[in-house]
JSON list of C-alpha atoms in Angstrom, two decimals:
[
{"chain": "A", "resi": 250, "resn": "MET", "atom": "CA", "xyz": [0.05, 0.08, -0.04]},
{"chain": "A", "resi": 251, "resn": "THR", "atom": "CA", "xyz": [1.02, 3.35, -0.79]},
{"chain": "A", "resi": 252, "resn": "LEU", "atom": "CA", "xyz": [-0.53, 7.00, 0.02]},
{"chain": "A", "resi": 253, "resn": "SER", "atom": "CA", "xyz": [-1.98, 6.68, -3.69]},
{"chain": "A", "resi": 254, "resn": "THR", "atom": "CA", "xyz": [-3.89, 3.48, -2.63]},
{"chain": "A", "resi": 255, "resn": "GLY", "atom": "CA", "xyz": [-7.68, 4.25, -2.85]},
{"chain": "A", "resi": 256, "resn": "ARG", "atom": "CA", "xyz": [-10.77, 2.32, -1.88]},
{"chain": "A", "resi": 257, "resn": "GLY", "atom": "CA", "xyz": [-11.10, 0.73, -5.32]},
{"chain": "A", "resi": 258, "resn": "HIS", "atom": "CA", "xyz": [-7.44, -0.79, -4.86]},
{"chain": "A", "resi": 259, "resn": "LEU", "atom": "CA", "xyz": [-8.58, -2.32, -1.73]},
{"chain": "A", "resi": 260, "resn": "VAL", "atom": "CA", "xyz": [-11.87, -3.73, -2.91]},
{"chain": "A", "resi": 261, "resn": "ARG", "atom": "CA", "xyz": [-9.98, -5.11, -5.73]},
{"chain": "A", "resi": 262, "resn": "ALA", "atom": "CA", "xyz": [-7.55, -6.76, -3.58]},
{"chain": "A", "resi": 263, "resn": "VAL", "atom": "CA", "xyz": [-10.29, -8.34, -1.38]},
{"chain": "A", "resi": 264, "resn": "LEU", "atom": "CA", "xyz": [-11.95, -9.79, -4.40]},
{"chain": "A", "resi": 265, "resn": "GLU", "atom": "CA", "xyz": [-8.51, -11.23, -5.65]},
{"chain": "A", "resi": 266, "resn": "GLY", "atom": "CA", "xyz": [-7.77, -12.54, -2.43]},
{"chain": "A", "resi": 267, "resn": "ILE", "atom": "CA", "xyz": [-11.29, -14.44, -2.38]},
{"chain": "A", "resi": 268, "resn": "ALA", "atom": "CA", "xyz": [-10.64, -15.66, -5.90]},
{"chain": "A", "resi": 269, "resn": "ALA", "atom": "CA", "xyz": [-7.06, -16.75, -4.87]},
{"chain": "A", "resi": 270, "resn": "GLN", "atom": "CA", "xyz": [-8.46, -18.93, -2.01]},
{"chain": "A", "resi": 271, "resn": "VAL", "atom": "CA", "xyz": [-11.15, -20.43, -4.25]},
{"chain": "A", "resi": 272, "resn": "ALA", "atom": "CA", "xyz": [-8.23, -21.19, -6.74]},
{"chain": "A", "resi": 273, "resn": "ALA", "atom": "CA", "xyz": [-6.39, -22.82, -4.10]},
{"chain": "A", "resi": 274, "resn": "LEU", "atom": "CA", "xyz": [-9.53, -25.00, -3.06]},
{"chain": "A", "resi": 275, "resn": "VAL", "atom": "CA", "xyz": [-9.88, -25.79, -6.82]},
{"chain": "A", "resi": 276, "resn": "ALA", "atom": "CA", "xyz": [-6.46, -27.02, -7.13]},
{"chain": "A", "resi": 277, "resn": "LEU", "atom": "CA", "xyz": [-6.73, -28.93, -3.79]},
{"chain": "A", "resi": 278, "resn": "THR", "atom": "CA", "xyz": [-10.19, -30.51, -4.87]},
{"chain": "A", "resi": 279, "resn": "GLY", "atom": "CA", "xyz": [-8.41, -31.63, -8.20]},
{"chain": "A", "resi": 280, "resn": "ASP", "atom": "CA", "xyz": [-5.50, -33.18, -6.37]},
{"chain": "A", "resi": 281, "resn": "ASP", "atom": "CA", "xyz": [-8.07, -35.14, -4.04]},
{"chain": "A", "resi": 282, "resn": "LEU", "atom": "CA", "xyz": [-10.07, -36.23, -7.16]},
{"chain": "A", "resi": 283, "resn": "GLY", "atom": "CA", "xyz": [-6.80, -37.24, -9.10]},
{"chain": "A", "resi": 284, "resn": "THR", "atom": "CA", "xyz": [-7.79, -35.09, -11.79]},
{"chain": "A", "resi": 285, "resn": "PRO", "atom": "CA", "xyz": [-8.20, -31.20, -12.41]},
{"chain": "A", "resi": 286, "resn": "LEU", "atom": "CA", "xyz": [-11.43, -29.59, -12.30]},
{"chain": "A", "resi": 287, "resn": "THR", "atom": "CA", "xyz": [-12.35, -28.53, -15.80]},
{"chain": "A", "resi": 288, "resn": "ARG", "atom": "CA", "xyz": [-15.21, -26.17, -14.81]},
{"chain": "A", "resi": 289, "resn": "LEU", "atom": "CA", "xyz": [-16.65, -24.37, -11.65]},
{"chain": "A", "resi": 290, "resn": "ARG", "atom": "CA", "xyz": [-20.38, -23.35, -11.20]},
{"chain": "A", "resi": 291, "resn": "VAL", "atom": "CA", "xyz": [-21.21, -20.69, -8.75]},
{"chain": "A", "resi": 292, "resn": "ASP", "atom": "CA", "xyz": [-23.96, -19.11, -7.21]},
{"chain": "A", "resi": 293, "resn": "GLY", "atom": "CA", "xyz": [-24.78, -16.74, -4.57]},
{"chain": "A", "resi": 294, "resn": "GLY", "atom": "CA", "xyz": [-24.65, -12.87, -3.97]},
{"chain": "A", "resi": 295, "resn": "LEU", "atom": "CA", "xyz": [-20.87, -12.70, -4.87]},
{"chain": "A", "resi": 296, "resn": "THR", "atom": "CA", "xyz": [-21.75, -13.74, -8.42]},
{"chain": "A", "resi": 297, "resn": "ARG", "atom": "CA", "xyz": [-23.11, -10.10, -9.09]},
{"chain": "A", "resi": 298, "resn": "SER", "atom": "CA", "xyz": [-19.33, -9.09, -9.16]},
{"chain": "A", "resi": 299, "resn": "ARG", "atom": "CA", "xyz": [-18.02, -9.31, -12.61]},
{"chain": "A", "resi": 300, "resn": "VAL", "atom": "CA", "xyz": [-14.58, -8.44, -11.29]},
{"chain": "A", "resi": 301, "resn": "LEU", "atom": "CA", "xyz": [-14.52, -11.42, -8.89]},
{"chain": "A", "resi": 302, "resn": "LEU", "atom": "CA", "xyz": [-15.72, -13.87, -11.49]},
{"chain": "A", "resi": 303, "resn": "GLN", "atom": "CA", "xyz": [-13.18, -12.78, -14.14]},
{"chain": "A", "resi": 304, "resn": "ALA", "atom": "CA", "xyz": [-10.39, -12.99, -11.33]},
{"chain": "A", "resi": 305, "resn": "GLN", "atom": "CA", "xyz": [-11.64, -16.45, -10.52]},
{"chain": "A", "resi": 306, "resn": "ALA", "atom": "CA", "xyz": [-11.52, -17.59, -14.09]},
{"chain": "A", "resi": 307, "resn": "ASP", "atom": "CA", "xyz": [-8.16, -16.06, -14.38]},
{"chain": "A", "resi": 308, "resn": "LEU", "atom": "CA", "xyz": [-6.64, -17.71, -11.36]},
{"chain": "A", "resi": 309, "resn": "ALA", "atom": "CA", "xyz": [-8.18, -21.05, -11.49]},
{"chain": "A", "resi": 310, "resn": "GLN", "atom": "CA", "xyz": [-7.67, -21.08, -15.20]},
{"chain": "A", "resi": 311, "resn": "ILE", "atom": "CA", "xyz": [-11.06, -22.65, -15.69]},
{"chain": "A", "resi": 312, "resn": "PRO", "atom": "CA", "xyz": [-14.37, -21.37, -16.97]},
{"chain": "A", "resi": 313, "resn": "ILE", "atom": "CA", "xyz": [-16.75, -20.11, -14.29]},
{"chain": "A", "resi": 314, "resn": "ASP", "atom": "CA", "xyz": [-20.42, -20.65, -15.02]},
{"chain": "A", "resi": 315, "resn": "VAL", "atom": "CA", "xyz": [-22.87, -18.61, -13.04]},
{"chain": "A", "resi": 316, "resn": "TYR", "atom": "CA", "xyz": [-26.14, -20.33, -11.85]},
{"chain": "A", "resi": 317, "resn": "PRO", "atom": "CA", "xyz": [-29.16, -18.22, -13.28]},
{"chain": "A", "resi": 318, "resn": "SER", "atom": "CA", "xyz": [-31.14, -18.31, -10.22]},
{"chain": "A", "resi": 319, "resn": "PRO", "atom": "CA", "xyz": [-30.70, -16.40, -6.63]},
{"chain": "A", "resi": 320, "resn": "HIS", "atom": "CA", "xyz": [-32.31, -19.54, -5.18]},
{"chain": "A", "resi": 321, "resn": "ALA", "atom": "CA", "xyz": [-29.78, -22.11, -5.73]},
{"chain": "A", "resi": 322, "resn": "THR", "atom": "CA", "xyz": [-29.58, -23.03, -2.32]},
{"chain": "A", "resi": 323, "resn": "ALA", "atom": "CA", "xyz": [-33.08, -23.93, -1.89]},
{"chain": "A", "resi": 324, "resn": "LEU", "atom": "CA", "xyz": [-33.40, -25.59, -5.13]},
{"chain": "A", "resi": 325, "resn": "GLY", "atom": "CA", "xyz": [-30.47, -27.73, -4.09]},
{"chain": "A", "resi": 326, "resn": "ALA", "atom": "CA", "xyz": [-32.14, -28.76, -1.20]},
{"chain": "A", "resi": 327, "resn": "ALA", "atom": "CA", "xyz": [-35.31, -29.73, -2.95]},
{"chain": "A", "resi": 328, "resn": "ALA", "atom": "CA", "xyz": [-33.30, -31.74, -5.36]},
{"chain": "A", "resi": 329, "resn": "CYS", "atom": "CA", "xyz": [-31.81, -33.54, -2.43]},
{"chain": "A", "resi": 330, "resn": "ALA", "atom": "CA", "xyz": [-35.11, -34.33, -0.98]},
{"chain": "A", "resi": 331, "resn": "ARG", "atom": "CA", "xyz": [-36.32, -35.62, -4.36]},
{"chain": "A", "resi": 332, "resn": "LEU", "atom": "CA", "xyz": [-33.27, -38.12, -4.55]},
{"chain": "A", "resi": 333, "resn": "ALA", "atom": "CA", "xyz": [-33.97, -39.08, -0.90]},
{"chain": "A", "resi": 334, "resn": "LEU", "atom": "CA", "xyz": [-37.70, -39.91, -1.95]},
{"chain": "A", "resi": 335, "resn": "ASP", "atom": "CA", "xyz": [-36.51, -41.50, -5.23]},
{"chain": "A", "resi": 336, "resn": "PRO", "atom": "CA", "xyz": [-32.96, -43.01, -5.08]},
{"chain": "A", "resi": 337, "resn": "GLY", "atom": "CA", "xyz": [-33.45, -44.19, -8.62]},
{"chain": "A", "resi": 338, "resn": "LEU", "atom": "CA", "xyz": [-33.85, -40.68, -9.96]},
{"chain": "A", "resi": 339, "resn": "SER", "atom": "CA", "xyz": [-30.76, -39.47, -11.75]},
{"chain": "A", "resi": 340, "resn": "ILE", "atom": "CA", "xyz": [-29.20, -36.11, -10.51]},
{"chain": "A", "resi": 341, "resn": "VAL", "atom": "CA", "xyz": [-29.87, -34.60, -13.80]},
{"chain": "A", "resi": 342, "resn": "ASP", "atom": "CA", "xyz": [-33.73, -35.48, -13.48]},
{"chain": "A", "resi": 343, "resn": "ALA", "atom": "CA", "xyz": [-33.80, -34.26, -9.81]},
{"chain": "A", "resi": 344, "resn": "THR", "atom": "CA", "xyz": [-32.06, -30.83, -10.71]},
{"chain": "A", "resi": 345, "resn": "GLY", "atom": "CA", "xyz": [-33.42, -30.01, -14.18]},
{"chain": "A", "resi": 346, "resn": "GLY", "atom": "CA", "xyz": [-31.37, -28.99, -16.97]},
{"chain": "A", "resi": 347, "resn": "TRP", "atom": "CA", "xyz": [-29.93, -25.36, -16.62]},
{"chain": "A", "resi": 348, "resn": "ARG", "atom": "CA", "xyz": [-27.84, -22.92, -18.76]},
{"chain": "A", "resi": 349, "resn": "PRO", "atom": "CA", "xyz": [-25.38, -20.59, -17.19]},
{"chain": "A", "resi": 350, "resn": "ALA", "atom": "CA", "xyz": [-26.64, -16.80, -16.94]},
{"chain": "A", "resi": 351, "resn": "ALA", "atom": "CA", "xyz": [-22.95, -16.06, -17.72]},
{"chain": "A", "resi": 352, "resn": "THR", "atom": "CA", "xyz": [-19.79, -17.84, -18.30]},
{"chain": "A", "resi": 353, "resn": "PHE", "atom": "CA", "xyz": [-16.38, -16.30, -17.62]},
{"chain": "A", "resi": 354, "resn": "GLU", "atom": "CA", "xyz": [-13.48, -17.71, -19.64]},
{"chain": "A", "resi": 355, "resn": "PRO", "atom": "CA", "xyz": [-9.66, -17.24, -18.45]},
{"chain": "A", "resi": 356, "resn": "GLU", "atom": "CA", "xyz": [-8.07, -14.30, -20.01]},
{"chain": "A", "resi": 357, "resn": "TRP", "atom": "CA", "xyz": [-4.62, -14.44, -18.33]},
{"chain": "A", "resi": 358, "resn": "PRO", "atom": "CA", "xyz": [-1.94, -16.93, -19.55]},
{"chain": "A", "resi": 359, "resn": "ALA", "atom": "CA", "xyz": [-1.39, -19.79, -17.07]},
{"chain": "A", "resi": 360, "resn": "GLU", "atom": "CA", "xyz": [2.09, -18.30, -16.25]},
{"chain": "A", "resi": 361, "resn": "ARG", "atom": "CA", "xyz": [0.61, -15.07, -15.08]},
{"chain": "A", "resi": 362, "resn": "ALA", "atom": "CA", "xyz": [-1.85, -16.83, -12.93]},
{"chain": "A", "resi": 363, "resn": "ALA", "atom": "CA", "xyz": [0.83, -19.00, -11.40]},
{"chain": "A", "resi": 364, "resn": "GLU", "atom": "CA", "xyz": [3.04, -16.09, -10.68]},
{"chain": "A", "resi": 365, "resn": "HIS", "atom": "CA", "xyz": [0.08, -14.21, -9.08]},
{"chain": "A", "resi": 366, "resn": "LEU", "atom": "CA", "xyz": [-0.77, -17.40, -6.97]},
{"chain": "A", "resi": 367, "resn": "ALA", "atom": "CA", "xyz": [2.72, -17.90, -5.86]},
{"chain": "A", "resi": 368, "resn": "ARG", "atom": "CA", "xyz": [3.04, -14.58, -4.55]},
{"chain": "A", "resi": 369, "resn": "TRP", "atom": "CA", "xyz": [-0.37, -14.93, -2.87]},
{"chain": "A", "resi": 370, "resn": "HIS", "atom": "CA", "xyz": [0.65, -17.90, -1.16]},
{"chain": "A", "resi": 371, "resn": "ALA", "atom": "CA", "xyz": [4.01, -16.47, 0.05]},
{"chain": "A", "resi": 372, "resn": "LEU", "atom": "CA", "xyz": [2.14, -13.60, 1.38]},
{"chain": "A", "resi": 373, "resn": "ALA", "atom": "CA", "xyz": [-0.63, -15.90, 3.07]},
{"chain": "A", "resi": 374, "resn": "ALA", "atom": "CA", "xyz": [2.07, -18.07, 4.75]},
{"chain": "A", "resi": 375, "resn": "ARG", "atom": "CA", "xyz": [3.81, -15.08, 6.26]},
{"chain": "A", "resi": 376, "resn": "SER", "atom": "CA", "xyz": [0.63, -13.59, 7.69]},
{"chain": "A", "resi": 377, "resn": "ALA", "atom": "CA", "xyz": [-0.55, -16.90, 9.09]},
{"chain": "A", "resi": 378, "resn": "PRO", "atom": "CA", "xyz": [0.01, -17.09, 13.12]}
]
């Protein structure tokens, strides 16, 4: 931070920090699964931030699909209830088909994303207790 750092810089830093945390989780999930994730589907209030979603795509280096309804949590609970009542039902039949309201594709080259995440991980490690 410098004397010329403004509110917009701080907001951008927070959003990029969230995106870096999610990118780390995406990488760890891929490691646990034994194959990297190829797409991330997102919902919730933060999906209104185009800056966050683009940063997420850039840092995770995968497309980000935005769910078209603000009621994804309730719809997911209803789908789980349908599956519990009818275990033979496929997940697609329980959830219904949907198309993303928007998709954010990575714009950064992989090298830039890797460098950014390496700096973020180093700073996060230094700030941990």
